[in-house]
Coordinates of C-alpha atoms in Angstrom, one line a residue:
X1 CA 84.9 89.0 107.3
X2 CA 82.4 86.5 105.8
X3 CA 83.1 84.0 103.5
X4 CA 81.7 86.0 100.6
X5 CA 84.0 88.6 101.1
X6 CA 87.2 86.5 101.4
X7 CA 85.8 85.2 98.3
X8 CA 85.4 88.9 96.6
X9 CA 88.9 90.1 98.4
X10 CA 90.9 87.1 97.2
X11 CA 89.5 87.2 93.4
X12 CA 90.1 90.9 93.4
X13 CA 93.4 90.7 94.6
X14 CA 94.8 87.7 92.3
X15 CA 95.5 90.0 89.4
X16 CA 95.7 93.3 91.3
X17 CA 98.3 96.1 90.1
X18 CA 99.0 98.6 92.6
X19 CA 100.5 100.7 89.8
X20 CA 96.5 101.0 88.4
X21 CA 94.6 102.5 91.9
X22 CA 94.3 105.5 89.5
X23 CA 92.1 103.6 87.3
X24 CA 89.3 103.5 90.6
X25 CA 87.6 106.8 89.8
X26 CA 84.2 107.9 90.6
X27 CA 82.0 108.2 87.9
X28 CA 80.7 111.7 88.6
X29 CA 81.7 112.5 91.4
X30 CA 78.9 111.0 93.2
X31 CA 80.8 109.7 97.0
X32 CA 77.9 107.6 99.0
X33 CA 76.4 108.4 102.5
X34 CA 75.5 106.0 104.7
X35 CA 73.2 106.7 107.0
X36 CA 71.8 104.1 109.4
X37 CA 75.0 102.1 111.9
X38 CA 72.4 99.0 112.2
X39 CA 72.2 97.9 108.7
X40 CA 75.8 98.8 107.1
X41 CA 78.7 95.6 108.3
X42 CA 82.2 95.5 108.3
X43 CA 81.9 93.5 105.1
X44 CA 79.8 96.3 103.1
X45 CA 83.2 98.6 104.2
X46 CA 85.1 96.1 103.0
X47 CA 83.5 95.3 99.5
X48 CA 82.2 98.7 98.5
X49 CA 84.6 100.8 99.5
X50 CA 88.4 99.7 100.4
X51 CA 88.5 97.1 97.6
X52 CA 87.4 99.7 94.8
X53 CA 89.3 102.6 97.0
X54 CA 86.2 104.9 96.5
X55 CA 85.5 107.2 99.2
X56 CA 81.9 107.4 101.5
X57 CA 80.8 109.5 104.0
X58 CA 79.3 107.9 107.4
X59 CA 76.8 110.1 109.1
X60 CA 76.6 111.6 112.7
X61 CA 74.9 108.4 113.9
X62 CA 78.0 106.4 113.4
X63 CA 79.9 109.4 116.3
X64 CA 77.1 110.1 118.4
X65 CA 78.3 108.0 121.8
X66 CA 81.6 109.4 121.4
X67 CA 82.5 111.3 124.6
X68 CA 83.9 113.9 122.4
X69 CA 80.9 114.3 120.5
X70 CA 79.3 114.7 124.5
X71 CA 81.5 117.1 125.8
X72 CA 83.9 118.9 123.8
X73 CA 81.1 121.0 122.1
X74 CA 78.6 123.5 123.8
X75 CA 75.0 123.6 123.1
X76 CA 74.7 125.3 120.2
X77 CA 77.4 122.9 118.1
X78 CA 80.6 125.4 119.3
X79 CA 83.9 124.1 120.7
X80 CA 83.7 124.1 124.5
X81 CA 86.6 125.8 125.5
X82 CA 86.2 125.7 129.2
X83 CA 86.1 121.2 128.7
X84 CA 88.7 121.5 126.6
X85 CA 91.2 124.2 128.9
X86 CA 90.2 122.0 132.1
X87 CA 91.4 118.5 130.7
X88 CA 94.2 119.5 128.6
X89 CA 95.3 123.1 129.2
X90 CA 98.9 122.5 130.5
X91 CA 99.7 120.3 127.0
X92 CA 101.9 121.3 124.4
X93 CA 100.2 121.5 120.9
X94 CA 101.7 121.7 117.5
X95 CA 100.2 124.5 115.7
X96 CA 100.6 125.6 112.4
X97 CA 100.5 129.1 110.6
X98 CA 98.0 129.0 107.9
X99 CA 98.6 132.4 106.7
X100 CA 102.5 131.4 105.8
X101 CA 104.6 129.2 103.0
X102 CA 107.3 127.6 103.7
X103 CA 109.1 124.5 101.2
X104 CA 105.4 124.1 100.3
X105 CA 103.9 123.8 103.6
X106 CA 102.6 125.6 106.6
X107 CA 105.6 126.3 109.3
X108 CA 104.8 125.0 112.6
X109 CA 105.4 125.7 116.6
X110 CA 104.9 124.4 119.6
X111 CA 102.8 126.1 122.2
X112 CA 100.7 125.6 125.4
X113 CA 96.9 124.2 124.7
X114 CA 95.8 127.0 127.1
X115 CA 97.6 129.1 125.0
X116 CA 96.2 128.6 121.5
X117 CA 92.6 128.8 123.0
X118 CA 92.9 132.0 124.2
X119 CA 94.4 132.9 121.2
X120 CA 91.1 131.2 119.1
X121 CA 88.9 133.0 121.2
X122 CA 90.9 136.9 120.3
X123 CA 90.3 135.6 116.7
X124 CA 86.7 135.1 116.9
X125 CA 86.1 138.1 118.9
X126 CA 87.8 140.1 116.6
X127 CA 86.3 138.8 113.1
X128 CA 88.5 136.1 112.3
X129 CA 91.4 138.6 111.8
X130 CA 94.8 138.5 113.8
X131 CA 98.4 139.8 113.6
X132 CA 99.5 136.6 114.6
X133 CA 97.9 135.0 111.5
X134 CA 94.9 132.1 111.0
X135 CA 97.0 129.3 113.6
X136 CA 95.4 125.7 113.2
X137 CA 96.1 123.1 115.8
X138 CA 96.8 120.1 113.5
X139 CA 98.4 116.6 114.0
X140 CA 98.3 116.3 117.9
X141 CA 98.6 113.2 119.4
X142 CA 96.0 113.6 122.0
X143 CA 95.0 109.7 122.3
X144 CA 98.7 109.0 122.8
X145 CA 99.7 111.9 125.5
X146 CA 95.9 111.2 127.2
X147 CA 95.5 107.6 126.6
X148 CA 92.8 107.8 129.7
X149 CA 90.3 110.4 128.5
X150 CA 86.9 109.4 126.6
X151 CA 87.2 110.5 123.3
X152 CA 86.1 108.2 120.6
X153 CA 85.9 104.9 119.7
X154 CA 87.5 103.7 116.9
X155 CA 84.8 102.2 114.8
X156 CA 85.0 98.6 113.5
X157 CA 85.3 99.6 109.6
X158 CA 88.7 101.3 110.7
X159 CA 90.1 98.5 112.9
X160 CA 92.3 96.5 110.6
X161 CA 94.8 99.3 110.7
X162 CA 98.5 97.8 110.2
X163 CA 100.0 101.7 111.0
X164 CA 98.7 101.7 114.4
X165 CA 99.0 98.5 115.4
X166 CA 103.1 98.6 113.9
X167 CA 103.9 101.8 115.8
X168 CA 102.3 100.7 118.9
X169 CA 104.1 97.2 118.8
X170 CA 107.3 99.3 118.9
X171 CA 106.3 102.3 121.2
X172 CA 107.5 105.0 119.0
X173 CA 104.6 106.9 117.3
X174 CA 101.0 106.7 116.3
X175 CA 98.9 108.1 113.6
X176 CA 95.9 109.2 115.5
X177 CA 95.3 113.0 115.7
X178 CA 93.8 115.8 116.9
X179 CA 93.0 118.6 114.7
X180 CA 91.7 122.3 115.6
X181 CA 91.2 125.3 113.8
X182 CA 89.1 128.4 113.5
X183 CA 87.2 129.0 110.6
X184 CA 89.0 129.8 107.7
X185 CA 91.8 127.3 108.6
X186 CA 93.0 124.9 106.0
X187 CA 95.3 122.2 105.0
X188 CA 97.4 122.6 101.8
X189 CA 97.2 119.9 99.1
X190 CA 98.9 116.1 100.1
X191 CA 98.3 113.0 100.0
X192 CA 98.6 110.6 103.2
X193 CA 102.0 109.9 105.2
X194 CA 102.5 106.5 103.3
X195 CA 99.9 107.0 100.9
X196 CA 97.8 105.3 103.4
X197 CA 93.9 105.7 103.8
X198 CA 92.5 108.3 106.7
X199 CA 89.3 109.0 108.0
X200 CA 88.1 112.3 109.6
X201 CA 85.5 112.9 111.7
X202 CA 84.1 116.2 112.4
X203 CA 83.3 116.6 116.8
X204 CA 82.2 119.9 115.7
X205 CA 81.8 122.7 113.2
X206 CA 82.2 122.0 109.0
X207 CA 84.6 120.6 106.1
X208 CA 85.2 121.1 102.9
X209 CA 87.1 118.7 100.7
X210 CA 88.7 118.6 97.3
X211 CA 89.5 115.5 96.6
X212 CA 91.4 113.9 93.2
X213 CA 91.6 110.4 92.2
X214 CA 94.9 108.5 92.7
X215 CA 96.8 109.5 89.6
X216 CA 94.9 112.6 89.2
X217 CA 97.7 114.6 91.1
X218 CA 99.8 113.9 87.5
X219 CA 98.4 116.8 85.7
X220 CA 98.4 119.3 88.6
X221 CA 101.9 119.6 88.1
X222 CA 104.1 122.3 87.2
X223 CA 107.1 121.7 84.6
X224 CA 109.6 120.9 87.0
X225 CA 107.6 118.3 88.2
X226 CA 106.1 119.5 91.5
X227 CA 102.5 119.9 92.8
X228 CA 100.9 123.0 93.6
X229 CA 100.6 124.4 97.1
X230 CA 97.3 125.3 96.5
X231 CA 94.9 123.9 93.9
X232 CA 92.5 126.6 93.8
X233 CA 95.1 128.9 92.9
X234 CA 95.1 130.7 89.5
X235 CA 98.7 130.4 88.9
X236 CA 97.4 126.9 88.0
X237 CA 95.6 128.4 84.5
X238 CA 98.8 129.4 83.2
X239 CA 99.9 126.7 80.6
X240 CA 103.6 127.7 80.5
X241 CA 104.3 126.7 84.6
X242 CA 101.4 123.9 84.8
X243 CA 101.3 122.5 81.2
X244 CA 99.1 119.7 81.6
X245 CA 96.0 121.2 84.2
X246 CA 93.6 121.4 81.4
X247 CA 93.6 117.4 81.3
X248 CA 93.1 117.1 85.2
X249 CA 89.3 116.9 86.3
X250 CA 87.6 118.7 88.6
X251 CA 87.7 117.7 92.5
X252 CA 85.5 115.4 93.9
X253 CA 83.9 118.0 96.5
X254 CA 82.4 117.4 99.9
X255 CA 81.2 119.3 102.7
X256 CA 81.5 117.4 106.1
X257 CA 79.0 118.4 108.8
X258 CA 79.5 118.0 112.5
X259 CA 79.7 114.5 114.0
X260 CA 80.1 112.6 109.7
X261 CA 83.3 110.7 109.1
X262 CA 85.1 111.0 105.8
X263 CA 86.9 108.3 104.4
X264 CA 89.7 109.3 102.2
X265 CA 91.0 106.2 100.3
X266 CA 94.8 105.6 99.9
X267 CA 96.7 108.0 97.1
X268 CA 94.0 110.5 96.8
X269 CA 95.3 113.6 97.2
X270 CA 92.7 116.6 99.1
X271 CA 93.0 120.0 99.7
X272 CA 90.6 120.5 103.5
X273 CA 89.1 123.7 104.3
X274 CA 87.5 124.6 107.9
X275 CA 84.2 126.2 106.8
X276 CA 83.5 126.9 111.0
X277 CA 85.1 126.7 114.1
X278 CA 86.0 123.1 113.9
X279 CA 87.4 120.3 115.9
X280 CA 88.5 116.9 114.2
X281 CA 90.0 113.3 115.1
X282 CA 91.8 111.8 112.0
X283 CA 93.3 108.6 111.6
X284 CA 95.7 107.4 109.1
X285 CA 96.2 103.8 108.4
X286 CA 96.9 100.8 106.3
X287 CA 95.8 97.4 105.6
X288 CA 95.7 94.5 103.4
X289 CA 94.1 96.4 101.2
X290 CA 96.6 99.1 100.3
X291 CA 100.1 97.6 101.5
X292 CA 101.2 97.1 98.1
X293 CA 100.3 100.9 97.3
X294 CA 102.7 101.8 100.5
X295 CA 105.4 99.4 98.7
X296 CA 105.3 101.3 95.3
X297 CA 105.0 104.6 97.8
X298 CA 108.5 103.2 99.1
X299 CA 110.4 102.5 95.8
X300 CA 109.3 105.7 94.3
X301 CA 110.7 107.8 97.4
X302 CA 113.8 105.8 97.0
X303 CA 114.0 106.3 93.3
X304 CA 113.7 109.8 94.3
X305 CA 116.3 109.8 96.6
X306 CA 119.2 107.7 94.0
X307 CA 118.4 110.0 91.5
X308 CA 119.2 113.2 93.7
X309 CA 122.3 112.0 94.6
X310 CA 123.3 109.7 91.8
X311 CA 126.5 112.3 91.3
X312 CA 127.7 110.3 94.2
X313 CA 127.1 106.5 93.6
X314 CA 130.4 105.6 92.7
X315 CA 132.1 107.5 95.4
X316 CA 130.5 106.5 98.1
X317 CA 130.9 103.1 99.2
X318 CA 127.8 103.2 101.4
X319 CA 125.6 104.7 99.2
X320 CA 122.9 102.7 99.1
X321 CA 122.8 102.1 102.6
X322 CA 122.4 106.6 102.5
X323 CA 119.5 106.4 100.2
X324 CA 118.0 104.4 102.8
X325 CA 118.9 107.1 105.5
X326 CA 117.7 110.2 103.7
X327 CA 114.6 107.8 102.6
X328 CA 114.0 107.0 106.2
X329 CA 114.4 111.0 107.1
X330 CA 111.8 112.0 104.7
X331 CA 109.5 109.4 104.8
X332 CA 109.3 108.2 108.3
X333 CA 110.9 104.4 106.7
X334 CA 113.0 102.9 105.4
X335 CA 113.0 99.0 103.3
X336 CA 114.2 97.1 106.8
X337 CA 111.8 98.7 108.7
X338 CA 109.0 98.2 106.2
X339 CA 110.4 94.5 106.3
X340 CA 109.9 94.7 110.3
X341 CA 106.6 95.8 109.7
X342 CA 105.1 93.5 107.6
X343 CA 106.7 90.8 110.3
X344 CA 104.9 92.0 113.2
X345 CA 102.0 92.6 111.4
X346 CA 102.0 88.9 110.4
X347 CA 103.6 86.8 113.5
X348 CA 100.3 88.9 115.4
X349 CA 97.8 86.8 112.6
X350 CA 99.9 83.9 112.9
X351 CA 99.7 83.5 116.5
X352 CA 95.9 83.9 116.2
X353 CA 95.3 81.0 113.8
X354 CA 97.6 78.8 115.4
X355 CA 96.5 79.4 119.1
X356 CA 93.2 81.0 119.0
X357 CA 92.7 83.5 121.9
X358 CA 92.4 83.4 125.2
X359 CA 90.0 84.9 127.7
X360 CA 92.2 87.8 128.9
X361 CA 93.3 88.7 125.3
X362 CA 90.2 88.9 123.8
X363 CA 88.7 91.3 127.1
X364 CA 91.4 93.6 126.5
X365 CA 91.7 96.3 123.6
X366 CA 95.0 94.5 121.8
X367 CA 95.9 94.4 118.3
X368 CA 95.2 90.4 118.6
X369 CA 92.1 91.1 119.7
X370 CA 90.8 93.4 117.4
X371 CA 92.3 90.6 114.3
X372 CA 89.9 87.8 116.4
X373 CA 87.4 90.3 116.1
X374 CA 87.6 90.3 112.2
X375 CA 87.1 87.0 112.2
X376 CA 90.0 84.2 111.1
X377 CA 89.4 84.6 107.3
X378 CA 90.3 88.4 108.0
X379 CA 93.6 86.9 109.4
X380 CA 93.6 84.6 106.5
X381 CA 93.5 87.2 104.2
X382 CA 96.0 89.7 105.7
X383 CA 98.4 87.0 105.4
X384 CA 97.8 86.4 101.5
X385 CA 98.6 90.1 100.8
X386 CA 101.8 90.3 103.3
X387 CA 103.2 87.2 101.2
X388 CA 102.6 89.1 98.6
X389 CA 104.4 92.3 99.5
X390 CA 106.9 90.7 101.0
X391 CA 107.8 88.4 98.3
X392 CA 108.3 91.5 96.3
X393 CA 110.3 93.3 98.7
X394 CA 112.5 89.9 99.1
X395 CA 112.7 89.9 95.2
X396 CA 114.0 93.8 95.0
X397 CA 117.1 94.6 94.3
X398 CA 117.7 97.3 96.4
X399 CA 116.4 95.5 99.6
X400 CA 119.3 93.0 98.5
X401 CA 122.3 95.4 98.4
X402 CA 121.6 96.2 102.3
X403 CA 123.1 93.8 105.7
X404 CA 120.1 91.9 105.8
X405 CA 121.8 90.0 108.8
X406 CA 119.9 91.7 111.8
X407 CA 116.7 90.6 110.2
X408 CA 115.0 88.3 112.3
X409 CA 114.0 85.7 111.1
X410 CA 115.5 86.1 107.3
X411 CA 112.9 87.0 104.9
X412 CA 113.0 83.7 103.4
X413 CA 112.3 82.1 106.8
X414 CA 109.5 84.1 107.2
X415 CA 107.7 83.5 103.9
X416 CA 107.7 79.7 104.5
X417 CA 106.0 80.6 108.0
X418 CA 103.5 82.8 106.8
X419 CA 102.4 80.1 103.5
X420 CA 102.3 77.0 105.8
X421 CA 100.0 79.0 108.4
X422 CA 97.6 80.2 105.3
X423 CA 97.6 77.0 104.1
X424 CA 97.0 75.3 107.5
X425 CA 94.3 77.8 108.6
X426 CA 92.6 77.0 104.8
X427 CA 92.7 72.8 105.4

């Protein structure tokens, strides 16, 4: 991060509501390509697109080294099945059923790799039609279970990713996946685990995307509150169930061609559709930039929760320490962990101002690494927006109720630590 950049981030930031990311809208739907690797920086990311939360698309140059890109696909831009069965044919997959509904979502198995190709290539052969339904490989954790293999590179716009670097700390899970699908395969309408960003790119075959605006999502839905399962649907004309569609805009469309990379800023809601055979890595992730979306993310879902099982509050003597749980089961977190988080996330920038980096560090692929990458005002500048967040989350009063006790060190302790090292780092 250049200093004109820290400069932009930090003015940007200083009055910055979370609770307005709906206000960053497109005019027009236009979403940017960029074309040429050699003359768009880290810092042109960074201005024009995460700080505004607009989405891009980066063209096939930005893939073409990938090892993927090399030798998952045949000659003629197909999925290379025979590559794919020889490296990974014995794995398990998660595969999902797009042909069924289920609580608003596709249901899901788990089957052999080998498996679901030979099932892919009984769908193509006979016309994109089975009894078994349209099946779509989709979230696999193929960097995780084949952390060996040449795949991709993740490229440097992507790199401050607080997700990834968290769940690796901790050895529990990633957000890095795998996603395969015939054509005619699709992904309901969401928005990101955490409303984080994601970015997509396409190894082979085609996307579409419908994308809406943070805050968008509002008027798709129905009068119970809930958002449609499908936006293209008709049902959605129909003024009685969905009472405020006629106010929503239309989608921000894109169609993805082999080797681009979408970027999908953090709240948008999408609805993804596999125009071709297709074969995607995806990445979800956070950074200074969105944390304090995450943080409303997290006191909405447990505002969500209380109110579900308010009946109950006086009851229970734990029950704030059970919103927590059924928070945690739903979202994935839950306030101590997000606490943990944002610790990790800055004792790895703190130890970079105050000690630098040494040789081996910076050879290997570490989260440390990748933050000396970024340059210290990048470190700098993660800092200023964890203070931030987690003087809010200090402040809430929900965070209070809990056994802080186990936290390590006490929020409090932490906050001191993390201003001294920005103001240290800033002499």
């Amino acid at each position: 991060m250049d200093r004109a950049t820290f400069a932009c981030s930090t003015a940007f930031f200083r009055d910055y509501n979370s609770s307005s990311q709906g206000a960053f809208c497109l005019p027009g739907g236009h979403v940017d390509f960029i074309e040429k690797v050699e003359s768009f920086t880290y810092s042109d990311f960074f201005r024009d697109y995460l700080i505004p939360n607009h989405p891009c698309i980066f063209s096939a140059k930005f893939t073409e080294d990938w090892g993927s890109r090399r030798n998952w696909v045949t000659w003629d831009g197909k999925p290379n099945f025979d590559h794919l069965l020889q490296k990974f044919g014995e794995a398990v997959v998660p595969v999902a059923n797009c042909d069924v509904k289920e609580y608003n979502s596709n249901p899901k198995e788990q089957l052999p790799f080998k498996e679901y190709v030979n099932y892919w290539k009984e769908y193509i052969k006979n016309g994109y039609r089975s009894s078994r339904g349209c099946l779509y490989l989709k979230d696999w954790h193929l960097s995780r279970a084949f952390p060996e293999q040449d795949v991709y590179t993740t490229p440097v716009y992507f790199s401050s990713d607080w997700l990834n670097e968290y769940w690796d700390a901790i050895a529990v899970d990633d957000y890095r996946f795998v996603y395969m699908g015939p054509k005619g395969s699709w992904t309901p309408f969401h928005a990101d685990v955490f409303r984080s960003y994601s970015w997509s790119a396409n190894i082979c075959g085609r996307k579409k995307w419908l994308l809406y605006p943070a805050g968008q999502e509002e008027y798709l839905k129905d009068r119970h509150g809930n958002l449609p399962f499908d936006v293209t649907a008709p049902s959605l004309q129909d003024r009685s169930v969905y009472p405020r569609y006629n106010q929503s805009q239309p989608p921000v469309e894109i169609v993805q061609e082999a080797g681009e990379i979408v970027f999908i800023p953090s709240g948008w809601h999408h609805q993804v559709y596999n125009l071709e055979d297709t074969i995607s890595i995806n990445h979800n992730w956070v950074n200074g930039c969105n944390v304090a979306i995450m943080w409303c993310f997290l006191q909405d879902e447990l505002a969500a929760v209380q109110r579900e099982i308010n009946e109950w509050k006086d009851p229970m003597d734990d029950w704030h320490l059970q919103c927590q749980l059924i928070m945690k089961s739903c979202t994935g977190i839950d306030y101590k962990e997000f606490y943990n988080f944002l610790k990790v996330i800055a004792e790895n920038r703190i130890s970079v101002l105050e000690n630098g980096l040494d040789d081996e560090a910076s050879a290997k692929n570490t989260p440390k690494a990748a933050i000396s990458t970024l340059g210290m005002l990048h470190a700098v500048f993660d800092l200023k927006r964890t203070v931030k967040v987690l003087t809010s989350l200090s402040a809430n009063e929900d965070f209070k109720k809990l056994d802080l006790t186990s936290l390590s060190p006490p929020p409090e302790a932490l906050l001191h630590h993390l201003k001294a090292a920005i103001d240290t780092a800033l002499l």
